[in-house]
């Protein structure tokens, strides 16, 4: 597998991106920490590195299911308590955190349905569907020194409007079921790998906004 080293100035520093068990804030989006290049590291003193030997290819089934975007929950105030919680433990105000996540979570894809090789994107309830096949992974090194892994899939069929590539970041490096993820999509594989500020984030559609907020604050 290829390893891509990215050096991109201006990656925003920030506190951990919140969320559940099993190294959920370990990568960013993506993008994706107390010094935040979207790695979600909780340490300031040393970078969070990936053990390249431990990284294993993953199947799309790891992200199978029905998923909702966090962006509407940020916009409608559901996540205000999360921003306040972060401000109590971080170096930014709640409004500053909210502005940061406004950029990070921003997307017009409110729902994603993944079933086998099929990925359906919903915009205003309208579906666009593509079939995707595994296309390896990339270990990224950010300006801060933190590392993360993007698992990549390329379109093999489906609607013309569906993106050619999708790239998952869920802070895990080997096959396991995702409990949330950041997703990057577009038609240029290499260009997507340079995106570290916008990382649309998805949680299971079956969770209520209150449940998601509670889970994020429990991290």
Tab-separated table of C-alpha atoms in Angstrom:
chain	number	residue	atom	x	y	z
A	1	UNK	CA	0.000	0.000	0.000
A	2	UNK	CA	1.157	3.515	-0.737
A	3	UNK	CA	1.929	5.952	2.013
A	4	UNK	CA	1.244	9.615	1.307
A	5	UNK	CA	2.905	12.311	3.397
A	6	UNK	CA	0.922	15.489	3.412
A	7	UNK	CA	2.280	18.788	4.602
A	8	UNK	CA	-0.429	21.407	4.524
A	9	UNK	CA	-0.051	24.729	6.281
A	10	UNK	CA	-2.796	26.230	8.253
A	11	UNK	CA	-4.386	23.107	9.673
A	12	UNK	CA	-6.494	24.364	12.550
A	13	UNK	CA	-5.441	23.566	16.110
A	14	UNK	CA	-8.214	22.233	18.309
A	15	UNK	CA	-9.331	19.976	21.097
A	16	UNK	CA	-10.407	16.381	20.537
A	17	UNK	CA	-13.352	15.849	18.176
A	18	UNK	CA	-15.423	13.899	20.724
A	19	UNK	CA	-17.071	10.558	20.247
A	20	UNK	CA	-17.293	7.083	21.622
A	21	UNK	CA	-15.177	4.083	22.337
A	22	UNK	CA	-12.166	2.442	20.833
A	23	UNK	CA	-9.837	5.253	19.907
A	24	UNK	CA	-12.671	7.285	18.456
A	25	UNK	CA	-10.735	10.483	18.574
A	26	UNK	CA	-7.403	9.082	17.536
A	27	UNK	CA	-6.878	10.275	13.983
A	28	UNK	CA	-9.708	14.075	10.459
A	29	UNK	CA	-11.083	14.131	8.562
A	30	UNK	CA	-10.009	13.529	7.624
A	31	UNK	CA	-8.622	16.471	9.551
A	32	UNK	CA	-9.454	15.117	12.224
A	33	UNK	CA	-7.027	17.093	18.947
A	34	UNK	CA	-5.564	19.378	21.264
A	35	UNK	CA	-3.429	20.234	18.243
A	36	UNK	CA	-5.999	19.359	15.633
A	37	UNK	CA	-5.066	18.244	12.159
A	38	UNK	CA	-8.070	16.022	12.552
A	39	UNK	CA	-6.228	13.306	14.348
A	40	UNK	CA	-8.217	13.608	17.572
A	41	UNK	CA	-5.112	13.069	19.698
A	42	UNK	CA	-5.527	13.981	23.353
A	43	UNK	CA	-1.816	14.755	23.799
A	44	UNK	CA	0.020	17.992	23.156
A	45	UNK	CA	3.513	16.697	23.813
A	46	UNK	CA	3.960	14.086	21.119
A	47	UNK	CA	2.303	13.222	17.807
A	48	UNK	CA	-0.095	10.336	17.406
A	49	UNK	CA	1.517	7.898	14.972
A	50	UNK	CA	0.117	4.958	13.044
A	51	UNK	CA	1.789	1.553	13.248
A	52	UNK	CA	2.040	0.894	9.518
A	53	UNK	CA	2.504	-2.838	10.080
A	54	UNK	CA	-0.842	-2.985	11.888
A	55	UNK	CA	-2.868	-1.307	9.132
A	56	UNK	CA	-5.033	-3.802	7.251
A	57	UNK	CA	-7.324	-3.490	4.256
A	58	UNK	CA	-11.011	-3.142	5.090
A	59	UNK	CA	-14.247	-4.033	3.348
A	60	UNK	CA	-17.036	-1.559	2.689
A	61	UNK	CA	-19.180	-3.644	5.048
A	62	UNK	CA	-17.289	-2.053	7.966
A	63	UNK	CA	-19.356	1.057	7.228
A	64	UNK	CA	-22.545	-0.705	6.232
A	65	UNK	CA	-25.832	0.735	7.464
A	66	UNK	CA	-27.952	3.870	7.485
A	67	UNK	CA	-26.129	7.032	8.589
A	68	UNK	CA	-27.076	10.623	9.426
A	69	UNK	CA	-24.963	13.751	9.103
A	70	UNK	CA	-24.015	15.732	12.204
A	71	UNK	CA	-24.268	19.007	10.292
A	72	UNK	CA	-28.043	19.493	10.722
A	73	UNK	CA	-27.671	18.732	14.442
A	74	UNK	CA	-25.012	21.430	14.739
A	75	UNK	CA	-27.180	23.924	12.869
A	76	UNK	CA	-30.387	23.330	14.823
A	77	UNK	CA	-28.715	23.642	18.240
A	78	UNK	CA	-28.821	19.963	19.194
A	79	UNK	CA	-25.051	19.964	19.655
A	80	UNK	CA	-24.873	23.251	21.592
A	81	UNK	CA	-24.365	21.335	24.835
A	82	UNK	CA	-21.454	19.515	23.225
A	83	UNK	CA	-19.811	22.812	22.286
A	84	UNK	CA	-20.299	24.086	25.849
A	85	UNK	CA	-18.805	20.872	27.193
A	86	UNK	CA	-15.773	21.250	24.939
A	87	UNK	CA	-15.328	24.875	26.028
A	88	UNK	CA	-15.251	23.795	29.676
A	89	UNK	CA	-12.337	21.471	28.983
A	90	UNK	CA	-10.592	23.199	26.074
A	91	UNK	CA	-8.967	26.469	25.119
A	92	UNK	CA	-11.730	27.883	22.931
A	93	UNK	CA	-15.125	29.363	23.631
A	94	UNK	CA	-18.241	27.415	22.753
A	95	UNK	CA	-18.848	29.753	19.840
A	96	UNK	CA	-15.308	29.245	18.552
A	97	UNK	CA	-15.745	25.491	18.698
A	98	UNK	CA	-19.055	25.790	16.933
A	99	UNK	CA	-17.454	27.839	14.148
A	100	UNK	CA	-14.735	25.210	13.763
A	101	UNK	CA	-17.229	22.377	13.437
A	102	UNK	CA	-19.369	24.464	11.118
A	103	UNK	CA	-16.507	24.172	8.625
A	104	UNK	CA	-15.677	20.581	9.506
A	105	UNK	CA	-19.187	19.105	9.411
A	106	UNK	CA	-20.528	21.185	6.519
A	107	UNK	CA	-22.253	19.104	3.826
A	108	UNK	CA	-25.445	18.935	1.804
A	109	UNK	CA	-25.542	15.122	2.098
A	110	UNK	CA	-27.803	14.585	5.090
A	111	UNK	CA	-27.947	10.797	4.870
A	112	UNK	CA	-25.820	7.940	3.524
A	113	UNK	CA	-27.026	4.376	3.065
A	114	UNK	CA	-24.381	1.667	2.598
A	115	UNK	CA	-25.563	-1.803	1.618
A	116	UNK	CA	-23.014	-4.260	0.235
A	117	UNK	CA	-21.083	-2.477	-2.543
A	118	UNK	CA	-23.835	0.134	-2.894
A	119	UNK	CA	-23.483	3.622	-1.426
A	120	UNK	CA	-26.457	5.983	-1.715
A	121	UNK	CA	-26.091	9.696	-0.994
A	122	UNK	CA	-29.225	11.670	-0.081
A	123	UNK	CA	-29.499	15.399	-0.749
A	124	UNK	CA	-32.841	16.898	0.248
A	125	UNK	CA	-34.157	13.353	0.269
A	126	UNK	CA	-33.082	12.687	-3.324
A	127	UNK	CA	-30.816	9.643	-3.810
A	128	UNK	CA	-27.671	9.295	-5.894
A	129	UNK	CA	-26.225	5.792	-5.872
A	130	UNK	CA	-22.893	4.264	-6.804
A	131	UNK	CA	-21.271	0.844	-6.628
A	132	UNK	CA	-17.806	0.905	-5.029
A	133	UNK	CA	-14.801	-1.399	-4.880
A	134	UNK	CA	-11.840	-1.338	-2.484
A	135	UNK	CA	-8.951	0.838	-3.683
A	136	UNK	CA	-6.436	0.528	-0.862
A	137	UNK	CA	-5.592	2.971	1.867
A	138	UNK	CA	-3.258	5.859	2.551
A	139	UNK	CA	-1.386	6.684	5.746
A	140	UNK	CA	-1.313	10.459	6.007
A	141	UNK	CA	1.138	12.550	8.005
A	142	UNK	CA	-0.147	16.012	8.867
A	143	UNK	CA	1.769	19.193	9.574
A	144	UNK	CA	1.489	18.611	13.329
A	145	UNK	CA	3.180	15.223	12.973
A	146	UNK	CA	-0.006	13.305	13.722
A	147	UNK	CA	-0.947	10.503	11.372
A	148	UNK	CA	-4.197	8.991	10.186
A	149	UNK	CA	-5.477	6.424	7.718
A	150	UNK	CA	-7.906	6.918	4.839
A	151	UNK	CA	-9.588	3.820	3.468
A	152	UNK	CA	-10.433	4.378	-0.181
A	153	UNK	CA	-13.069	2.979	-2.544
A	154	UNK	CA	-13.495	3.661	-6.255
A	155	UNK	CA	-16.759	3.683	-8.165
A	156	UNK	CA	-17.337	0.667	-10.376
A	157	UNK	CA	-20.877	1.509	-11.509
A	158	UNK	CA	-24.029	3.405	-10.683
A	159	UNK	CA	-25.265	6.929	-11.292
A	160	UNK	CA	-23.064	9.335	-13.214
A	161	UNK	CA	-23.566	11.906	-10.449
A	162	UNK	CA	-22.089	9.618	-7.801
A	163	UNK	CA	-18.496	10.548	-6.873
A	164	UNK	CA	-15.692	8.491	-8.355
A	165	UNK	CA	-13.916	8.101	-5.012
A	166	UNK	CA	-14.983	7.906	-1.388
A	167	UNK	CA	-12.487	7.937	1.491
A	168	UNK	CA	-13.347	6.865	5.031
A	169	UNK	CA	-11.676	7.952	8.251
A	170	UNK	CA	-13.003	6.441	11.476
A	171	UNK	CA	-9.867	6.367	13.649
A	172	UNK	CA	-9.472	2.622	13.210
A	173	UNK	CA	-6.725	0.937	11.201
A	174	UNK	CA	-7.933	-2.634	10.691
A	175	UNK	CA	-11.226	-4.412	9.919
A	176	UNK	CA	-13.888	-3.534	12.485
A	177	UNK	CA	-17.416	-2.171	12.426
A	178	UNK	CA	-17.504	1.640	12.464
A	179	UNK	CA	-19.594	3.479	15.063
A	180	UNK	CA	-19.156	6.801	13.248
A	181	UNK	CA	-16.965	8.065	10.434
A	182	UNK	CA	-15.762	11.037	8.455
A	183	UNK	CA	-16.236	10.752	4.705
A	184	UNK	CA	-14.515	12.515	1.844
A	185	UNK	CA	-15.780	12.194	-1.706
A	186	UNK	CA	-14.932	13.515	-5.133
A	187	UNK	CA	-13.472	12.610	-8.495
A	188	UNK	CA	-9.766	13.194	-7.798
A	189	UNK	CA	-8.190	10.622	-5.467
A	190	UNK	CA	-5.016	12.573	-4.765
A	191	UNK	CA	-6.755	15.916	-4.264
A	192	UNK	CA	-9.131	14.392	-1.714
A	193	UNK	CA	-6.152	13.303	0.356
A	194	UNK	CA	-5.190	16.954	0.846
A	195	UNK	CA	-8.546	17.866	2.420
A	196	UNK	CA	-8.096	18.359	6.148
A	197	UNK	CA	-10.590	21.089	7.065
A	198	UNK	CA	-13.934	19.742	5.835
A	199	UNK	CA	-14.805	16.239	7.065
A	200	UNK	CA	-18.528	15.460	6.914
A	201	UNK	CA	-19.245	13.226	9.882
A	202	UNK	CA	-21.891	10.513	10.172
A	203	UNK	CA	-23.539	8.635	13.040
A	204	UNK	CA	-26.105	5.818	12.897
A	205	UNK	CA	-29.462	7.064	11.657
A	206	UNK	CA	-31.214	5.191	14.453
A	207	UNK	CA	-29.762	7.450	17.142
A	208	UNK	CA	-31.640	10.548	18.243
A	209	UNK	CA	-29.875	13.893	18.345
A	210	UNK	CA	-29.947	13.797	22.143
A	211	UNK	CA	-28.364	10.341	22.161
A	212	UNK	CA	-25.595	11.485	19.831
A	213	UNK	CA	-24.884	14.574	21.948
A	214	UNK	CA	-24.784	12.460	25.113
A	215	UNK	CA	-22.392	9.987	23.500
A	216	UNK	CA	-20.095	12.755	22.315
A	217	UNK	CA	-19.929	14.351	25.751
A	218	UNK	CA	-19.270	11.011	27.420
A	219	UNK	CA	-16.032	10.591	25.495
